[in-house]
XYZ file of C-alpha atoms in Angstrom:
434
model
C 117.884 64.069 97.532
C 114.510 64.114 95.632
C 112.472 66.785 95.199
C 108.853 67.174 94.747
C 107.915 68.674 91.468
C 106.275 71.746 90.643
C 105.077 72.456 94.649
C 106.038 75.085 96.329
C 108.425 75.748 99.602
C 106.621 75.615 102.868
C 107.354 77.781 106.044
C 105.703 77.920 109.168
C 104.979 82.063 110.009
C 103.111 83.608 112.850
C 100.272 85.684 111.472
C 100.540 87.547 114.418
C 103.466 87.886 117.033
C 103.388 85.342 119.758
C 103.605 85.548 123.573
C 100.953 88.092 123.869
C 97.835 88.464 125.624
C 96.346 85.240 123.168
C 97.450 81.871 121.906
C 98.810 82.326 117.992
C 100.218 79.425 116.139
C 101.590 79.606 113.214
C 100.089 79.195 109.991
C 101.524 76.672 106.976
C 102.478 79.032 103.856
C 103.196 78.480 100.589
C 106.008 80.911 98.928
C 106.606 80.946 95.324
C 109.708 79.504 94.873
C 109.675 76.267 93.739
C 110.654 72.852 97.040
C 114.220 72.467 96.388
C 115.171 76.300 95.114
C 116.398 77.376 98.261
C 118.951 77.034 99.945
C 120.400 76.840 103.735
C 119.759 79.761 105.194
C 116.943 79.904 104.427
C 118.761 81.706 101.164
C 117.973 81.754 96.974
C 118.757 84.984 94.578
C 116.933 87.252 96.055
C 117.703 87.375 99.899
C 119.480 85.267 101.968
C 118.855 85.055 106.247
C 121.534 85.190 108.602
C 121.636 84.937 112.396
C 125.356 86.259 113.316
C 126.226 85.693 116.919
C 128.348 88.613 117.546
C 126.745 91.837 115.162
C 126.230 95.018 117.828
C 127.128 97.264 115.330
C 124.048 98.255 112.100
C 125.485 98.899 108.676
C 125.589 102.633 107.474
C 126.379 103.699 111.511
C 129.992 104.212 111.806
C 133.096 104.541 109.214
C 136.427 103.221 109.326
C 139.422 105.057 108.830
C 139.035 104.901 105.223
C 135.771 106.687 104.680
C 134.293 103.016 104.360
C 130.544 102.772 105.476
C 130.748 99.601 107.447
C 128.072 97.627 105.354
C 127.031 94.265 104.196
C 127.978 91.475 103.859
C 128.490 90.548 106.951
C 132.145 88.227 108.058
C 131.481 87.342 111.076
C 130.308 84.212 112.874
C 126.825 83.268 112.508
C 124.235 80.335 113.966
C 124.025 76.705 111.884
C 121.795 78.203 109.415
C 118.431 76.792 108.872
C 117.944 73.552 106.729
C 115.436 72.394 104.430
C 114.238 69.076 105.149
C 114.340 66.141 102.936
C 111.369 67.918 100.782
C 112.884 71.068 100.756
C 110.247 72.250 102.595
C 110.992 74.445 106.519
C 108.041 73.692 108.068
C 110.514 71.104 110.756
C 112.014 73.512 112.985
C 111.572 73.760 116.155
C 110.014 76.749 117.093
C 112.224 78.926 119.415
C 115.352 78.422 117.719
C 117.755 80.474 115.736
C 116.569 78.353 112.719
C 113.172 78.911 113.243
C 113.637 82.452 113.918
C 115.544 82.990 110.380
C 113.384 81.020 108.334
C 111.083 83.544 109.994
C 112.466 86.359 108.451
C 112.622 84.866 105.016
C 109.569 83.469 104.826
C 107.471 87.003 105.625
C 109.934 88.995 103.045
C 109.586 86.448 100.337
C 106.219 85.984 101.007
C 105.810 90.054 101.493
C 107.387 90.052 97.774
C 105.347 87.325 96.254
C 102.107 89.277 97.144
C 102.921 92.849 96.034
C 104.569 90.820 92.384
C 101.602 89.489 92.117
C 99.174 93.390 92.592
C 102.045 94.340 90.028
C 102.131 92.032 88.163
C 105.409 91.927 87.803
C 108.773 91.141 89.285
C 110.565 93.850 91.482
C 114.330 94.485 92.117
C 116.027 95.933 94.617
C 116.699 99.131 94.211
C 120.403 98.124 94.870
C 120.224 95.393 92.795
C 123.031 97.144 91.003
C 125.241 97.322 93.692
C 123.738 94.058 95.596
C 122.237 90.872 93.954
C 120.479 90.002 97.051
C 119.044 91.286 100.521
C 120.940 90.149 103.532
C 118.178 89.445 106.171
C 120.075 89.701 109.518
C 118.497 89.540 113.417
C 120.045 91.655 115.733
C 118.493 90.747 119.376
C 119.904 94.012 121.100
C 118.484 95.746 117.887
C 115.633 97.293 119.296
C 113.894 98.798 115.926
C 113.991 97.187 112.925
C 115.039 98.567 109.575
C 115.942 98.487 105.653
C 118.757 99.419 104.067
C 120.835 99.685 100.935
C 121.540 95.637 100.285
C 119.655 95.054 103.781
C 117.729 94.541 106.124
C 118.249 94.094 110.114
C 115.819 92.431 112.684
C 116.135 93.209 116.525
C 113.907 93.158 118.985
C 111.845 95.025 121.889
C 111.189 94.582 125.884
C 107.580 94.898 126.561
C 106.019 95.974 129.808
C 105.221 92.441 131.426
C 105.505 90.257 127.700
C 108.812 90.560 127.906
C 111.378 90.896 125.432
C 108.979 90.229 122.093
C 111.567 89.918 118.642
C 110.671 91.516 115.538
C 111.227 88.459 113.623
C 108.129 87.000 114.839
C 106.570 90.013 114.022
C 104.904 90.016 110.224
C 103.414 93.055 110.265
C 107.317 94.531 111.774
C 108.396 92.584 108.511
C 105.840 93.462 106.202
C 106.272 97.804 106.834
C 110.329 96.574 106.050
C 109.335 94.960 103.124
C 107.497 97.739 102.049
C 110.136 100.326 102.378
C 112.233 97.633 100.109
C 109.224 98.028 97.511
C 108.796 101.374 97.457
C 112.489 102.692 96.355
C 111.907 100.733 93.022
C 109.065 101.204 92.088
C 109.701 105.371 92.765
C 112.750 106.122 93.327
C 115.049 107.478 95.898
C 114.633 109.839 96.866
C 116.805 113.396 96.053
C 117.373 115.299 99.732
C 117.909 118.757 97.864
C 114.513 118.578 95.500
C 111.960 116.018 97.767
C 108.962 117.806 98.962
C 108.012 116.470 102.446
C 104.754 115.317 101.935
C 107.201 112.131 100.448
C 108.288 111.173 103.954
C 104.365 110.621 105.193
C 103.233 108.677 102.086
C 106.385 106.858 102.572
C 105.588 105.254 105.979
C 101.930 105.369 104.696
C 102.313 102.962 101.141
C 104.874 100.794 104.073
C 101.938 100.818 106.192
C 99.512 99.813 104.098
C 102.066 96.344 102.182
C 102.153 95.076 105.746
C 97.885 95.771 106.263
C 96.986 94.279 102.816
C 99.935 91.465 103.266
C 98.700 90.390 106.523
C 95.511 89.260 105.048
C 96.522 87.694 103.218
C 96.891 84.406 105.550
C 93.620 82.349 106.035
C 94.098 82.332 110.173
C 94.106 86.041 109.692
C 91.237 86.165 107.956
C 89.652 84.547 110.808
C 91.064 85.325 113.904
C 89.677 89.162 112.378
C 86.149 88.043 110.848
C 85.720 85.807 114.655
C 86.396 88.532 117.169
C 84.847 91.602 114.914
C 82.130 90.088 112.990
C 82.844 91.857 110.443
C 83.050 95.445 111.641
C 86.677 96.145 110.968
C 86.017 100.064 112.952
C 86.318 98.105 116.409
C 89.839 97.999 117.892
C 91.378 94.488 116.083
C 94.563 93.745 114.254
C 93.928 94.787 111.266
C 93.632 98.115 112.271
C 96.533 97.767 114.778
C 99.168 97.185 112.646
C 103.099 96.764 113.984
C 101.074 95.476 116.928
C 103.406 95.049 119.998
C 101.522 94.069 123.361
C 97.414 94.404 123.579
C 98.244 98.324 125.320
C 100.723 98.976 122.514
C 101.061 99.306 118.730
C 103.606 101.050 116.689
C 100.073 102.492 114.315
C 96.071 102.433 113.777
C 94.916 102.572 110.819
C 91.844 103.539 111.491
C 92.844 106.979 112.853
C 91.224 109.784 113.564
C 94.553 112.708 111.647
C 93.530 114.421 108.824
C 96.041 116.848 107.524
C 94.576 119.616 109.069
C 96.615 118.569 112.522
C 99.695 119.192 109.717
C 99.141 122.961 108.804
C 101.676 124.407 111.833
C 105.079 121.978 110.805
C 104.925 118.835 111.519
C 108.028 116.455 113.231
C 107.442 112.630 112.664
C 107.393 111.400 109.361
C 105.252 107.867 111.122
C 102.820 111.098 112.592
C 102.848 112.485 108.980
C 101.772 108.935 106.899
C 99.044 108.242 109.423
C 95.757 110.933 107.553
C 96.986 108.314 104.912
C 96.916 105.530 106.223
C 93.170 105.967 107.874
C 92.551 107.079 103.961
C 92.557 104.226 102.715
C 91.560 101.968 105.453
C 88.615 104.054 105.145
C 87.792 102.894 101.759
C 89.179 98.935 102.274
C 85.841 99.457 104.447
C 83.689 100.877 102.612
C 84.538 98.960 99.431
C 84.416 95.470 101.615
C 80.559 96.661 102.906
C 80.011 97.720 98.934
C 81.243 93.643 98.269
C 79.326 91.995 101.424
C 76.014 94.145 99.281
C 77.076 92.790 96.360
C 76.564 89.224 97.702
C 73.759 90.072 99.440
C 74.646 89.792 102.891
C 73.609 93.832 103.267
C 70.684 96.281 102.027
C 71.627 99.640 100.958
C 69.393 100.901 103.572
C 72.248 99.375 106.360
C 74.776 100.932 104.180
C 73.431 104.263 104.618
C 72.708 104.168 108.390
C 76.721 103.015 108.277
C 77.326 106.400 105.954
C 75.533 108.067 108.466
C 77.498 107.282 111.674
C 80.903 106.553 110.442
C 81.575 109.158 112.717
C 80.009 109.317 115.454
C 80.249 106.872 118.882
C 76.693 105.383 118.621
C 78.410 103.468 115.328
C 80.338 100.662 117.100
C 77.287 99.604 119.059
C 74.745 100.398 116.812
C 76.606 98.306 113.923
C 77.994 95.813 115.639
C 74.484 94.186 115.872
C 74.083 94.094 112.069
C 77.623 92.652 111.966
C 76.266 89.935 114.613
C 73.828 88.428 112.578
C 75.202 88.808 109.287
C 78.088 86.696 110.483
C 75.940 84.138 112.357
C 74.397 83.154 109.216
C 76.781 83.759 106.342
C 80.577 84.183 107.732
C 81.852 83.047 104.519
C 80.555 84.960 101.921
C 81.747 87.496 104.090
C 84.561 86.160 104.310
C 84.308 86.178 100.324
C 83.122 90.081 100.302
C 86.724 90.903 102.585
C 89.198 89.128 100.009
C 87.629 90.656 97.450
C 87.996 93.928 98.717
C 91.339 93.244 100.072
C 92.965 92.353 96.512
C 91.479 95.564 95.470
C 92.867 98.029 97.397
C 96.210 96.325 97.000
C 95.883 96.621 93.036
C 95.091 99.818 93.580
C 97.712 100.978 95.311
C 100.749 99.276 92.713
C 98.717 100.911 90.427
C 98.905 104.236 92.297
C 103.103 103.450 93.233
C 103.848 103.535 89.617
C 102.134 106.302 89.600
C 104.385 108.600 91.451
C 107.550 110.474 91.145
C 110.634 110.915 94.166
C 109.010 114.370 94.512
C 105.331 113.818 94.922
C 103.009 115.832 97.365
C 99.910 114.710 98.702
C 97.779 115.933 95.643
C 99.751 114.142 93.763
C 99.090 110.708 95.560
C 95.014 111.668 95.675
C 95.092 111.798 91.714
C 96.876 108.471 91.392
C 94.917 106.939 93.415
C 91.948 108.440 91.568
C 93.040 107.020 87.889
C 94.148 103.948 89.245
C 90.506 103.243 91.168
C 89.141 104.356 87.784
C 91.585 102.228 85.791
C 91.201 99.367 88.100
C 87.327 99.622 88.798
C 85.431 101.819 86.002
C 85.086 104.314 88.604
C 82.900 102.177 90.937
C 84.424 103.254 93.561
C 85.133 107.080 93.124
C 83.216 108.994 95.261
C 83.657 106.635 97.905
C 87.520 107.048 96.937
C 87.493 111.106 96.668
C 85.468 111.170 100.189
C 87.454 109.825 101.999
C 90.788 111.657 100.631
C 88.339 115.137 101.744
C 87.911 113.936 104.592
C 91.357 113.729 105.572
C 92.331 116.747 103.930
C 94.786 114.790 101.126
C 94.964 116.290 98.097
C 93.303 120.175 99.386
C 95.514 120.622 102.504
C 99.149 121.936 102.775
C 101.055 120.850 105.481
C 103.790 122.647 107.151
C 107.693 122.439 107.281
C 109.683 120.327 108.857
C 109.987 122.020 112.372
C 112.875 120.225 113.413
C 116.169 118.597 111.294
C 115.982 115.221 109.779
C 117.236 113.098 112.351
C 118.368 108.748 112.399
C 114.876 108.463 111.093
C 114.984 110.244 107.728
C 114.420 108.671 104.875
C 115.901 111.115 102.595
C 119.201 111.157 104.930
C 119.276 107.460 105.617
C 121.219 104.597 105.084
C 118.526 103.189 103.007
C 119.649 105.145 100.189
C 123.174 105.372 100.621
C 125.257 103.349 98.889
C 129.023 101.576 101.188
C 131.559 104.506 101.423
C 128.326 107.155 102.537
C 127.259 108.491 98.809
C 123.792 108.032 97.252
C 122.831 107.796 93.922
C 119.314 107.199 91.962
C 116.975 104.712 91.610
C 116.172 102.723 88.223
C 112.795 102.810 88.170
C 110.014 100.106 87.445
C 107.242 100.359 85.469
C 103.735 98.933 84.909
């Protein structure tokens, strides 16, 4: 069998979940590995995908008689693995088959990892790497969730309204969010439950959301769809700010939300909610940098930017600004697209630089300080005032969050299977620094 020399391996990935209110076609993307280096599964030296026939119990949820935790690898039966074609690609697989789902899960995971290794400008090592060389990517249709754990990622699905069953293995945002967790742990380190500050919980969820959001903008078709539906008015409800979109009326979280840390001064119960003010501050900064980039491209004037800033928190913003964006998109959509890509990569690089400055004992003030310092290193202070304004508007770095109002449950990171070794023990993690 001959392979195309130096050609990167191709996959078909859905930028948005299929089978919802609009037709979505998978996009052909390339991952960093050369054709012929990814084996059946798909599998490589970092990860492998499997679709078990009868795996009903999630890893980490049961302890055997010897006191050992149920952990990878899976020794039960699996569907036939996805096979590469004669040229080493995975674009030939039939949609709707177990093999396509496995390839999609693998392709999304590898695609996100490639993107963020680019932003970090270095390899990202799994936080479980001294125990497991590879991450096991498992499809479990009966599991109504998705989670990243110590040596594994388990992806289930959900029954949603009239849309029926939606497999998370075909939901890029859900997979990207879980890969985000697996990126944060080795970069920042594993939390010590005895020392971790409660701000860490919200930060971790926000960081994973932003990894997924920025990664989604690396789809050519996603960029086009986003601009076609908003004409660049990103504060309109769209496929970018609806993270983990599940159906027309449901999404896991909305990036352009109105939450602030003042909403949590009396306490909090859900770390996903606690992360939303930070996500919103970063999303606002992405939009502001996009506007600034459009100004650099000569697409908008300073006057329009000032109007946008003045109306930012007003109900009239969408209706007034939409007219401006409609005109710009009609005349110069190509330059608008370039401006959005620039903003995407600026935010991605700032976030990667920020993550590398943090420790598991972080507070929201530490995150704010690291973001400002990262912007200075990457952009020489060009967006400093924008960033500080958006952080302060959400209370990031200024407002003290109240206590956790309920005991941690199975969704808590510090007490979850994500940070546990087989056998139930927890350990620290080798830090990766730039």
